[in-house]
Tab-separated table of C-alpha atoms in Angstrom:
chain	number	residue	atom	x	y	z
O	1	UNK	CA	114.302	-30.353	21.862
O	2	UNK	CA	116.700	-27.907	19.446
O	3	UNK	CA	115.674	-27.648	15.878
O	4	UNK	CA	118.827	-26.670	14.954
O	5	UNK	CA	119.597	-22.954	12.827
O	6	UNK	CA	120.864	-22.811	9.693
O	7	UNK	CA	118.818	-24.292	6.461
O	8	UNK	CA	115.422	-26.774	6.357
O	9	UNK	CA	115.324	-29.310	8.694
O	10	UNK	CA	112.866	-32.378	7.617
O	11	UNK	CA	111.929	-34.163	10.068
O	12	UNK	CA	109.200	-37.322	9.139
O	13	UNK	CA	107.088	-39.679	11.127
O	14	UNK	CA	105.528	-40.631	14.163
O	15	UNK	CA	105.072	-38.127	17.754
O	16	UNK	CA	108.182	-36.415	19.545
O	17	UNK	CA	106.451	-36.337	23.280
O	18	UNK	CA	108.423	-32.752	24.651
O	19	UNK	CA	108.510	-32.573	28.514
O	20	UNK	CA	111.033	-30.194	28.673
O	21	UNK	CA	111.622	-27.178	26.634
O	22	UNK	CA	111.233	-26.949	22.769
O	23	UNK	CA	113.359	-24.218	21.333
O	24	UNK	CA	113.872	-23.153	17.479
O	25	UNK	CA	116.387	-20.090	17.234
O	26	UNK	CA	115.727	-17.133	14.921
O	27	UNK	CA	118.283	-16.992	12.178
O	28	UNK	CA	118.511	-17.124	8.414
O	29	UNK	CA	115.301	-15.688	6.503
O	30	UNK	CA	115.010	-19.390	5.063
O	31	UNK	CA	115.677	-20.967	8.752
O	32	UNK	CA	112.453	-23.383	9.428
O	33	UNK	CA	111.754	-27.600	10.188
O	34	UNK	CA	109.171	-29.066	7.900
O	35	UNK	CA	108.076	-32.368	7.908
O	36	UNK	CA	104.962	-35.130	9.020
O	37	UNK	CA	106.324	-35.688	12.901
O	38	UNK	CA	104.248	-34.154	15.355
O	39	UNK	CA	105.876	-32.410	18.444
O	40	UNK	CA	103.647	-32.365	21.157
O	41	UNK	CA	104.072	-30.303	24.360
O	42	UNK	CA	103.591	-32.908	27.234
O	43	UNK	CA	104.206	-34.675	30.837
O	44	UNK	CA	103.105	-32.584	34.306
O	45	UNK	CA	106.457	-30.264	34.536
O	46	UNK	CA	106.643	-26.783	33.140
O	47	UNK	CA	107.803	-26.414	29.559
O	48	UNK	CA	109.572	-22.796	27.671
O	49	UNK	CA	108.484	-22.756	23.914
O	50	UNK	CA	110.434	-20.321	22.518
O	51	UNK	CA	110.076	-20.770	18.913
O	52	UNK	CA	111.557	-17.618	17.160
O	53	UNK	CA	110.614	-16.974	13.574
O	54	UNK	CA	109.340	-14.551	11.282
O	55	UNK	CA	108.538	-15.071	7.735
O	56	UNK	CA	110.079	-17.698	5.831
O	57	UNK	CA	111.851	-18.526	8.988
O	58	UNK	CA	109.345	-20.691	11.022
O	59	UNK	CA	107.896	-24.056	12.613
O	60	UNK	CA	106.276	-26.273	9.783
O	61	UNK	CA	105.595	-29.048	11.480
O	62	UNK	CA	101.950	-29.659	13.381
O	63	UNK	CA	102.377	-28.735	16.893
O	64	UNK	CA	100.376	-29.735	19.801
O	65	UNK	CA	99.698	-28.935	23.578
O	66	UNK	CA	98.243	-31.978	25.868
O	67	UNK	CA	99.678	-31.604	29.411
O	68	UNK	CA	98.774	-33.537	32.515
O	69	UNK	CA	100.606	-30.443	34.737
O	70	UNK	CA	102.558	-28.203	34.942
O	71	UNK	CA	102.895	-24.835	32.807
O	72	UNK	CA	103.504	-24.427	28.583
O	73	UNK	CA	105.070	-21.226	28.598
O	74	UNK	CA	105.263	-19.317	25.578
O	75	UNK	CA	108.670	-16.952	25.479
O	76	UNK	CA	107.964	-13.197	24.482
O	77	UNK	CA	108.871	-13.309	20.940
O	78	UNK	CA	106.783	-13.696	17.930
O	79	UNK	CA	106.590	-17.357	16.999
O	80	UNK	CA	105.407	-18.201	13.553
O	81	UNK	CA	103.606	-21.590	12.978
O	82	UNK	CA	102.819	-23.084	9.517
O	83	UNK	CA	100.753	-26.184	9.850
O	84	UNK	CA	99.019	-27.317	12.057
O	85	UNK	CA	98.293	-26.043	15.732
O	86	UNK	CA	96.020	-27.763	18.391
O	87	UNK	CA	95.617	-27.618	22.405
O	88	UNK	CA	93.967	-30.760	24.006
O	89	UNK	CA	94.732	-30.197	27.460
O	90	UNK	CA	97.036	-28.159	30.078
O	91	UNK	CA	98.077	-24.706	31.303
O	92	UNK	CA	99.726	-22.629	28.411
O	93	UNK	CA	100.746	-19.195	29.574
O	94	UNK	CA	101.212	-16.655	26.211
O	95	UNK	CA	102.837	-13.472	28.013
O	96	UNK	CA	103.657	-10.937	25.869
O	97	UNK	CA	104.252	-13.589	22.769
O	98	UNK	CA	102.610	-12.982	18.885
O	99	UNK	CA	101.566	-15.664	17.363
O	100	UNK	CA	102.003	-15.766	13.865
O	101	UNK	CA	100.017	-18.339	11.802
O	102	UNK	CA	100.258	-19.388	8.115
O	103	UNK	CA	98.526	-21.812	5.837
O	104	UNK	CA	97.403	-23.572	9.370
O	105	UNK	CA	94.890	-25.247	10.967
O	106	UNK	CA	94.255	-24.680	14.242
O	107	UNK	CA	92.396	-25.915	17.087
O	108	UNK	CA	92.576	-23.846	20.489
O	109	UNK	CA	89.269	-24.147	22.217
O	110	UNK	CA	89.631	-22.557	25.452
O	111	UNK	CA	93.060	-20.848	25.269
O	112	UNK	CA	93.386	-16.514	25.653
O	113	UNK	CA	96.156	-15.929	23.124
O	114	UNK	CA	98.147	-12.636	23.895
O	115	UNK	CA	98.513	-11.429	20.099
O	116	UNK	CA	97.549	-13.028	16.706
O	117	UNK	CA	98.975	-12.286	13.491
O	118	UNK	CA	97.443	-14.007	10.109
O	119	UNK	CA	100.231	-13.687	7.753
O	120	UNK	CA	98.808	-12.595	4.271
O	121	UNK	CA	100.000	-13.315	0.730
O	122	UNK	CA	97.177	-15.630	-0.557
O	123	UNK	CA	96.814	-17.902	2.431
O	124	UNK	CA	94.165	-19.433	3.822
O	125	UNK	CA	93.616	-20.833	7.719
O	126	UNK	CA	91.050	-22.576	9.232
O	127	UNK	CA	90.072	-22.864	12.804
O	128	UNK	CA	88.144	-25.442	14.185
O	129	UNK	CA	86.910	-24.171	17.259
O	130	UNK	CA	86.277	-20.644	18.795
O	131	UNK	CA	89.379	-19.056	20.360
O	132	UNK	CA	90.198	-15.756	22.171
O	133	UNK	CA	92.724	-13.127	21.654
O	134	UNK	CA	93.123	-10.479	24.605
O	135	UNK	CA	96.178	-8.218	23.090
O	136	UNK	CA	95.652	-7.193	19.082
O	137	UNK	CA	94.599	-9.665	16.425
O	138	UNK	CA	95.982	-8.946	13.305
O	139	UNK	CA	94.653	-10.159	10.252
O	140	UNK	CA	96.794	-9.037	7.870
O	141	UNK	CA	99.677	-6.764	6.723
O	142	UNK	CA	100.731	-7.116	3.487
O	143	UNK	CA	100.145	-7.885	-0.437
O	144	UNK	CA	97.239	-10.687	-0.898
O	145	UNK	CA	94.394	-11.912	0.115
O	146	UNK	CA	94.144	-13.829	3.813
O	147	UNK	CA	91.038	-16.242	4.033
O	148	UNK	CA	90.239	-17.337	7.732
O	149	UNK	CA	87.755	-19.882	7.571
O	150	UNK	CA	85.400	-21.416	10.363
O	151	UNK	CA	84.385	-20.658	13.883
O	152	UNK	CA	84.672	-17.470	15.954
O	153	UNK	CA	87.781	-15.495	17.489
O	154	UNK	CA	86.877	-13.214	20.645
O	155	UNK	CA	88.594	-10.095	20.645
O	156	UNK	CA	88.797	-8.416	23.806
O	157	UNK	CA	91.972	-6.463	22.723
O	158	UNK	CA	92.752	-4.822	19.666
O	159	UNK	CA	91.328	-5.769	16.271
O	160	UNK	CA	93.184	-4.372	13.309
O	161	UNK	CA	93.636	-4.746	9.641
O	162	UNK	CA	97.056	-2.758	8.749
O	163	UNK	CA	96.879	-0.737	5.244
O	164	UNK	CA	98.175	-2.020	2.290
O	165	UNK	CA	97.144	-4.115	-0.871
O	166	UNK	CA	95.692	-6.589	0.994
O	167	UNK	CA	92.283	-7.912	2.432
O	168	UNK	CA	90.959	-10.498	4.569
O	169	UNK	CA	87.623	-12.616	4.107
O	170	UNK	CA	86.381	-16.100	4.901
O	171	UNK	CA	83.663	-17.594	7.546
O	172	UNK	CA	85.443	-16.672	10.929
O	173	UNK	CA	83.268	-13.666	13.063
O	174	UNK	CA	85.612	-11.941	14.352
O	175	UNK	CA	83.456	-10.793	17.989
O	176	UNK	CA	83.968	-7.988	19.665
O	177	UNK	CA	83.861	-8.805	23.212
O	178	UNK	CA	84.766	-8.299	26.829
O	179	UNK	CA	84.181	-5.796	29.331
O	180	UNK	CA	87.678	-4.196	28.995
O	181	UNK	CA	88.573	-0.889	26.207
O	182	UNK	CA	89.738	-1.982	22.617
O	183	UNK	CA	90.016	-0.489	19.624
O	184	UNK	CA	89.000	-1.258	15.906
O	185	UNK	CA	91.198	-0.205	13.433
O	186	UNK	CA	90.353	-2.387	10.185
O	187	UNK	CA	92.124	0.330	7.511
O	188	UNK	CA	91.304	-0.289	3.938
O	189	UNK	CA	89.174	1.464	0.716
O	190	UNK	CA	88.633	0.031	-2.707
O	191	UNK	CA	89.621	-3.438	-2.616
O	192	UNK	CA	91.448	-3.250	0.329
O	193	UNK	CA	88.507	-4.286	2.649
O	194	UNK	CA	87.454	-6.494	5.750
O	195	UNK	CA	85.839	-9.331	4.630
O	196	UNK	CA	85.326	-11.050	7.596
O	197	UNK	CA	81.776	-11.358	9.125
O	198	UNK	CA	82.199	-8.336	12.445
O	199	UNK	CA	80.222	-8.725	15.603
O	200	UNK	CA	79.953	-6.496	18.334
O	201	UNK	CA	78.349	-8.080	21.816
O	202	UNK	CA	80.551	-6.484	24.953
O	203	UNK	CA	79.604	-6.432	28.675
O	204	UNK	CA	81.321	-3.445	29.289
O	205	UNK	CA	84.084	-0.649	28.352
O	206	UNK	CA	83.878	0.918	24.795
O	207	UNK	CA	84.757	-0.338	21.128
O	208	UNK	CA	86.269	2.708	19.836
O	209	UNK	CA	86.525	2.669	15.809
O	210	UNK	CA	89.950	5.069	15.330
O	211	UNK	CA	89.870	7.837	13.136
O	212	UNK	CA	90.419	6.315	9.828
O	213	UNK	CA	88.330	4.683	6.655
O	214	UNK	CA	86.848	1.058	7.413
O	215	UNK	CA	85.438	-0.887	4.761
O	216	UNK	CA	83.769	-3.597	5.828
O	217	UNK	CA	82.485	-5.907	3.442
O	218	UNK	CA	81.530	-9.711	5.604
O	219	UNK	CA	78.932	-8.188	7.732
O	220	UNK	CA	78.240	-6.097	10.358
O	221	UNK	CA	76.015	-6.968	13.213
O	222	UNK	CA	76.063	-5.270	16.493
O	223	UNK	CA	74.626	-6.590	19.804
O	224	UNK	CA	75.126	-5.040	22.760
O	225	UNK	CA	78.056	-2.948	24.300
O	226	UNK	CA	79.044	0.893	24.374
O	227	UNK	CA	80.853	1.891	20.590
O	228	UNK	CA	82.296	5.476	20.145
O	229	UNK	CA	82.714	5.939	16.306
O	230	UNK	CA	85.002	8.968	16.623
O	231	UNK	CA	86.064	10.620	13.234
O	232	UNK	CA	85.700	7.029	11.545
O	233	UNK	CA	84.086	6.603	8.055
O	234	UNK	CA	82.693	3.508	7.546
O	235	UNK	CA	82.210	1.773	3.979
O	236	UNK	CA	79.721	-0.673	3.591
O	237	UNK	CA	81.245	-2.587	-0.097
O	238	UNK	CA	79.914	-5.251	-1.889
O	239	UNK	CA	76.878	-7.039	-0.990
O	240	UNK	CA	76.820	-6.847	2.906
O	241	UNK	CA	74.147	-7.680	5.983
O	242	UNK	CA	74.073	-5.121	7.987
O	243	UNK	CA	72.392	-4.707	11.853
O	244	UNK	CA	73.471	-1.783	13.406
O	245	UNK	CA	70.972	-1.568	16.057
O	246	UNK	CA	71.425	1.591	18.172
O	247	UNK	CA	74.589	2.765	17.067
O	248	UNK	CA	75.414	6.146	16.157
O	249	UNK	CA	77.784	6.327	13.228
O	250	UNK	CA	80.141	9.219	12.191
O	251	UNK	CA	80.368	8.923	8.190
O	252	UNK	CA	78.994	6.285	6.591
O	253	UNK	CA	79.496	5.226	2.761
O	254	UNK	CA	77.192	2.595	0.786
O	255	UNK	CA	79.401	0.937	-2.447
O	256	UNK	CA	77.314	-1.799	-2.935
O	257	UNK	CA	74.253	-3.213	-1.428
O	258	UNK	CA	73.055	-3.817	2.169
Protein backbone atom coordinates (compact mmCIF):
# COMPACT_ATOMS: atom_id res chain seq x y z
CA UNK A 1 0.00 0.00 0.00
CA UNK A 2 1.34 3.76 -1.27
CA UNK A 3 -0.45 6.69 0.17
CA UNK A 4 0.56 8.69 -2.42
CA UNK A 5 2.77 12.39 -1.81
CA UNK A 6 1.57 15.45 -2.62
CA UNK A 7 -1.72 17.05 -0.77
CA UNK A 8 -4.55 15.19 1.72
CA UNK A 9 -5.53 12.01 0.80
CA UNK A 10 -9.15 10.95 2.33
CA UNK A 11 -9.61 7.81 2.41
CA UNK A 12 -13.30 6.51 4.16
CA UNK A 13 -14.71 3.22 5.23
CA UNK A 14 -14.31 -0.19 6.09
CA UNK A 15 -10.50 -2.25 6.88
CA UNK A 16 -7.52 -2.25 4.24
CA UNK A 17 -5.93 -5.84 5.49
CA UNK A 18 -1.83 -4.91 4.55
CA UNK A 19 0.28 -8.12 4.09
CA UNK A 20 2.88 -6.56 2.39
CA UNK A 21 4.51 -3.30 2.96
CA UNK A 22 2.68 0.02 3.83
CA UNK A 23 4.69 3.00 2.79
CA UNK A 24 3.75 6.92 3.05
CA UNK A 25 6.72 9.13 1.60
CA UNK A 26 7.91 12.29 3.37
CA UNK A 27 7.18 15.33 1.29
CA UNK A 28 5.22 18.55 1.45
CA UNK A 29 4.80 20.06 5.14
CA UNK A 30 0.91 19.55 4.46
CA UNK A 31 1.58 15.83 2.95
CA UNK A 32 -0.78 13.37 5.21
CA UNK A 33 -4.08 10.64 4.53
CA UNK A 34 -6.99 11.31 6.79
CA UNK A 35 -9.99 9.54 6.84
CA UNK A 36 -12.39 6.58 8.84
CA UNK A 37 -10.63 3.33 6.95
CA UNK A 38 -8.54 1.41 9.11
CA UNK A 39 -5.18 -0.05 7.75
CA UNK A 40 -4.24 -2.90 9.58
CA UNK A 41 -0.81 -4.61 9.44
CA UNK A 42 -1.66 -8.37 8.80
CA UNK A 43 -1.20 -12.11 7.29
CA UNK A 44 2.07 -14.40 8.57
CA UNK A 45 4.82 -12.74 6.06
CA UNK A 46 7.08 -9.91 7.08
CA UNK A 47 5.83 -6.39 6.49
CA UNK A 48 8.29 -2.70 6.10
CA UNK A 49 6.21 0.27 7.56
CA UNK A 50 7.95 3.05 6.59
CA UNK A 51 5.69 5.85 7.20
CA UNK A 52 7.76 9.14 6.93
CA UNK A 53 6.31 12.28 8.41
CA UNK A 54 6.93 15.03 10.60
CA UNK A 55 4.54 17.64 11.59
CA UNK A 56 1.70 18.46 9.56
CA UNK A 57 2.96 15.81 7.28
CA UNK A 58 1.64 12.47 8.79
CA UNK A 59 -0.68 9.23 8.98
CA UNK A 60 -4.30 10.26 10.16
CA UNK A 61 -5.92 7.38 9.79
CA UNK A 62 -6.23 4.59 12.85
CA UNK A 63 -3.60 2.10 12.34
CA UNK A 64 -3.39 -1.34 13.61
CA UNK A 65 -0.96 -4.38 14.08
CA UNK A 66 -2.67 -8.07 14.29
CA UNK A 67 -0.28 -10.59 12.65
CA UNK A 68 -0.53 -14.35 12.59
CA UNK A 69 3.57 -14.41 11.53
CA UNK A 70 5.95 -13.10 10.33
CA UNK A 71 7.78 -9.66 11.26
CA UNK A 72 6.12 -5.70 11.27
CA UNK A 73 9.14 -3.88 10.74
CA UNK A 74 9.27 -0.38 11.46
CA UNK A 75 11.91 1.60 8.95
CA UNK A 76 14.41 3.99 10.85
CA UNK A 77 12.73 7.20 10.35
CA UNK A 78 10.46 9.10 12.54
CA UNK A 79 6.88 8.19 11.73
CA UNK A 80 4.19 10.47 12.98
CA UNK A 81 0.69 8.99 13.74
CA UNK A 82 -2.47 11.09 14.42
CA UNK A 83 -5.33 8.90 15.42
CA UNK A 84 -5.53 6.07 16.48
CA UNK A 85 -2.77 3.32 17.14
CA UNK A 86 -3.34 -0.29 18.49
CA UNK A 87 -1.29 -3.77 18.47
CA UNK A 88 -3.46 -6.96 18.92
CA UNK A 89 -1.10 -9.48 17.98
CA UNK A 90 2.41 -10.25 16.11
CA UNK A 91 6.13 -9.48 16.03
CA UNK A 92 6.77 -5.66 15.40
CA UNK A 93 10.44 -4.85 15.34
CA UNK A 94 10.98 -0.70 16.03
CA UNK A 95 14.90 -0.41 15.24
CA UNK A 96 16.12 2.78 15.46
CA UNK A 97 12.46 4.38 14.44
CA UNK A 98 10.68 7.59 16.61
CA UNK A 99 7.44 7.42 16.96
CA UNK A 100 5.69 10.48 16.90
CA UNK A 101 2.08 10.60 18.24
CA UNK A 102 -0.60 13.35 18.11
CA UNK A 103 -4.14 13.78 19.28
CA UNK A 104 -4.07 9.68 19.43
CA UNK A 105 -5.19 6.94 21.13
CA UNK A 106 -3.20 4.24 21.54
CA UNK A 107 -3.20 0.79 22.62
CA UNK A 108 0.29 -1.15 22.69
CA UNK A 109 0.22 -3.57 25.54
CA UNK A 110 3.26 -5.54 25.32
CA UNK A 111 5.31 -3.77 22.60
CA UNK A 112 9.21 -2.06 23.55
CA UNK A 113 9.00 1.05 21.37
CA UNK A 114 12.56 2.36 20.39
CA UNK A 115 11.74 6.26 20.82
CA UNK A 116 8.50 8.21 21.63
CA UNK A 117 7.80 11.65 20.86
CA UNK A 118 4.34 13.39 22.17
CA UNK A 119 4.00 16.24 19.88
CA UNK A 120 2.87 19.37 21.94
CA UNK A 121 0.74 22.37 20.98
CA UNK A 122 -2.44 21.74 23.11
CA UNK A 123 -2.92 18.06 22.44
CA UNK A 124 -4.05 15.53 24.34
CA UNK A 125 -3.38 11.42 24.02
CA UNK A 126 -4.62 8.71 25.76
CA UNK A 127 -3.27 5.28 26.21
CA UNK A 128 -5.13 2.45 27.11
CA UNK A 129 -2.78 0.10 28.32
CA UNK A 130 0.82 0.22 29.81
CA UNK A 131 3.58 0.35 27.17
CA UNK A 132 7.43 0.50 27.18
CA UNK A 133 9.90 2.75 25.63
CA UNK A 134 13.69 1.51 25.72
CA UNK A 135 15.46 4.58 23.66
CA UNK A 136 14.20 8.35 24.91
CA UNK A 137 10.57 9.26 25.46
CA UNK A 138 9.89 12.59 24.71
CA UNK A 139 7.07 14.34 25.95
CA UNK A 140 7.25 17.41 24.51
CA UNK A 141 9.18 20.12 22.59
CA UNK A 142 7.48 23.00 21.84
CA UNK A 143 4.74 25.87 22.60
CA UNK A 144 1.55 24.29 24.57
CA UNK A 145 0.45 22.17 26.79
CA UNK A 146 0.64 18.07 26.04
CA UNK A 147 -1.91 16.03 28.24
CA UNK A 148 -1.14 12.17 28.26
CA UNK A 149 -3.87 10.55 29.87
CA UNK A 150 -4.24 6.89 31.34
CA UNK A 151 -2.05 3.97 32.14
CA UNK A 152 1.73 3.71 32.59
CA UNK A 153 4.80 4.04 30.06
CA UNK A 154 8.12 2.15 31.26
CA UNK A 155 11.09 3.98 30.56
CA UNK A 156 14.13 2.08 30.52
CA UNK A 157 15.88 4.67 28.22
CA UNK A 158 15.88 8.22 28.31
CA UNK A 159 13.09 10.36 29.75
CA UNK A 160 13.16 13.98 28.73
CA UNK A 161 11.09 17.07 28.60
CA UNK A 162 13.02 19.57 26.05
CA UNK A 163 12.92 23.45 27.21
CA UNK A 164 10.63 25.71 25.92
CA UNK A 165 7.07 27.22 26.62
CA UNK A 166 5.63 24.15 27.05
CA UNK A 167 4.53 21.49 29.73
CA UNK A 168 3.16 18.16 29.97
CA UNK A 169 0.46 16.79 32.55
CA UNK A 170 -2.32 14.22 32.60
CA UNK A 171 -2.81 10.62 34.44
CA UNK A 172 0.03 8.57 32.65
CA UNK A 173 3.18 7.57 35.38
CA UNK A 174 5.76 7.82 33.53
CA UNK A 175 8.11 4.70 35.51
CA UNK A 176 11.41 4.65 35.68
CA UNK A 177 12.48 1.22 35.15
CA UNK A 178 14.91 -1.44 34.04
CA UNK A 179 18.15 -2.59 35.07
CA UNK A 180 20.05 -0.73 32.27
CA UNK A 181 21.61 3.38 32.72
CA UNK A 182 19.13 6.25 31.69
CA UNK A 183 18.94 9.56 32.20
CA UNK A 184 16.21 12.15 33.34
CA UNK A 185 16.31 15.28 31.85
CA UNK A 186 12.67 16.88 32.35
CA UNK A 187 13.97 20.83 31.78
CA UNK A 188 11.49 23.41 32.77
CA UNK A 189 10.90 26.45 35.67
CA UNK A 190 7.87 28.61 36.13
CA UNK A 191 5.20 27.20 34.15
CA UNK A 192 7.22 25.20 32.15
CA UNK A 193 6.91 22.03 34.37
CA UNK A 194 6.39 18.11 34.36
CA UNK A 195 3.12 17.39 35.17
CA UNK A 196 3.06 13.95 34.81
CA UNK A 197 2.83 11.63 37.92
CA UNK A 198 7.13 10.26 38.05
CA UNK A 199 7.98 6.89 39.46
CA UNK A 200 11.17 5.50 40.08
CA UNK A 201 11.25 1.40 40.74
CA UNK A 202 14.62 -0.03 38.79
CA UNK A 203 16.34 -3.43 39.29
CA UNK A 204 19.51 -2.18 38.49
CA UNK A 205 21.96 0.56 36.81
CA UNK A 206 21.45 4.27 37.87
CA UNK A 207 18.73 7.06 37.06
CA UNK A 208 20.95 9.92 36.68
CA UNK A 209 18.95 13.41 36.87
CA UNK A 210 21.43 15.74 34.40
CA UNK A 211 22.64 18.86 35.54
CA UNK A 212 19.81 21.14 34.93
CA UNK A 213 16.41 22.62 36.78
CA UNK A 214 13.45 19.96 37.01
CA UNK A 215 10.19 21.01 38.06
CA UNK A 216 8.10 18.46 38.71
CA UNK A 217 4.70 19.15 39.50
CA UNK A 218 2.40 15.34 39.03
CA UNK A 219 4.21 13.57 41.71
CA UNK A 220 7.14 12.10 42.71
CA UNK A 221 7.38 8.72 44.24
CA UNK A 222 10.47 6.69 44.34
CA UNK A 223 10.73 2.90 44.94
CA UNK A 224 13.61 1.19 44.60
CA UNK A 225 16.75 1.53 42.28
CA UNK A 226 20.22 3.45 42.49
CA UNK A 227 19.53 7.58 41.49
CA UNK A 228 22.61 9.94 41.24
CA UNK A 229 21.16 13.54 41.41
CA UNK A 230 24.33 15.20 40.11
CA UNK A 231 24.24 19.11 39.97
CA UNK A 232 20.30 18.85 39.43
CA UNK A 233 17.85 21.26 41.22
CA UNK A 234 14.71 19.95 41.67
CA UNK A 235 11.36 22.10 42.00
CA UNK A 236 8.60 20.72 43.67
CA UNK A 237 5.45 23.39 42.06
CA UNK A 238 2.04 23.39 42.72
CA UNK A 239 0.37 21.08 44.97
CA UNK A 240 2.47 17.81 44.65
CA UNK A 241 2.77 14.14 46.59
CA UNK A 242 5.91 13.56 47.21
CA UNK A 243 7.85 10.03 48.50
CA UNK A 244 11.31 10.28 48.18
CA UNK A 245 12.31 7.50 50.32
CA UNK A 246 16.11 7.23 50.60
CA UNK A 247 17.20 9.48 48.08
CA UNK A 248 19.75 11.99 48.41
CA UNK A 249 18.92 15.16 46.54
CA UNK A 250 21.31 17.94 45.28
CA UNK A 251 19.10 21.29 45.42
CA UNK A 252 15.80 21.13 46.11
CA UNK A 253 13.09 24.06 45.74
CA UNK A 254 9.41 24.00 47.36
CA UNK A 255 6.85 26.55 45.12
CA UNK A 256 3.88 25.22 46.34
CA UNK A 257 2.82 22.55 48.65
CA UNK A 258 3.87 18.90 49.21
Amino acid sequence: VKCSQGGVNTINGNTVLCKGDVTRPGGDSNDNNNGTTIFEISGAGNNTLTLTGGGTNNFRNPFRINKSGGTATFANTTQTFKDSWTYDAGTVAFGTSTLAVDRIAINASGLVFNNLNFISGSTTSTLTATMTVAGTCNTGSSVGTTVINGSTIFCTGTLQRASGANNNSGTTIFEISGAGNQSIDCQGGAANNFRNPVVINKSGGTATFTDTTQTLQGGFTYTAGTVAMGASTIVFAGTNNVAGGTIAFNNVTISGTI
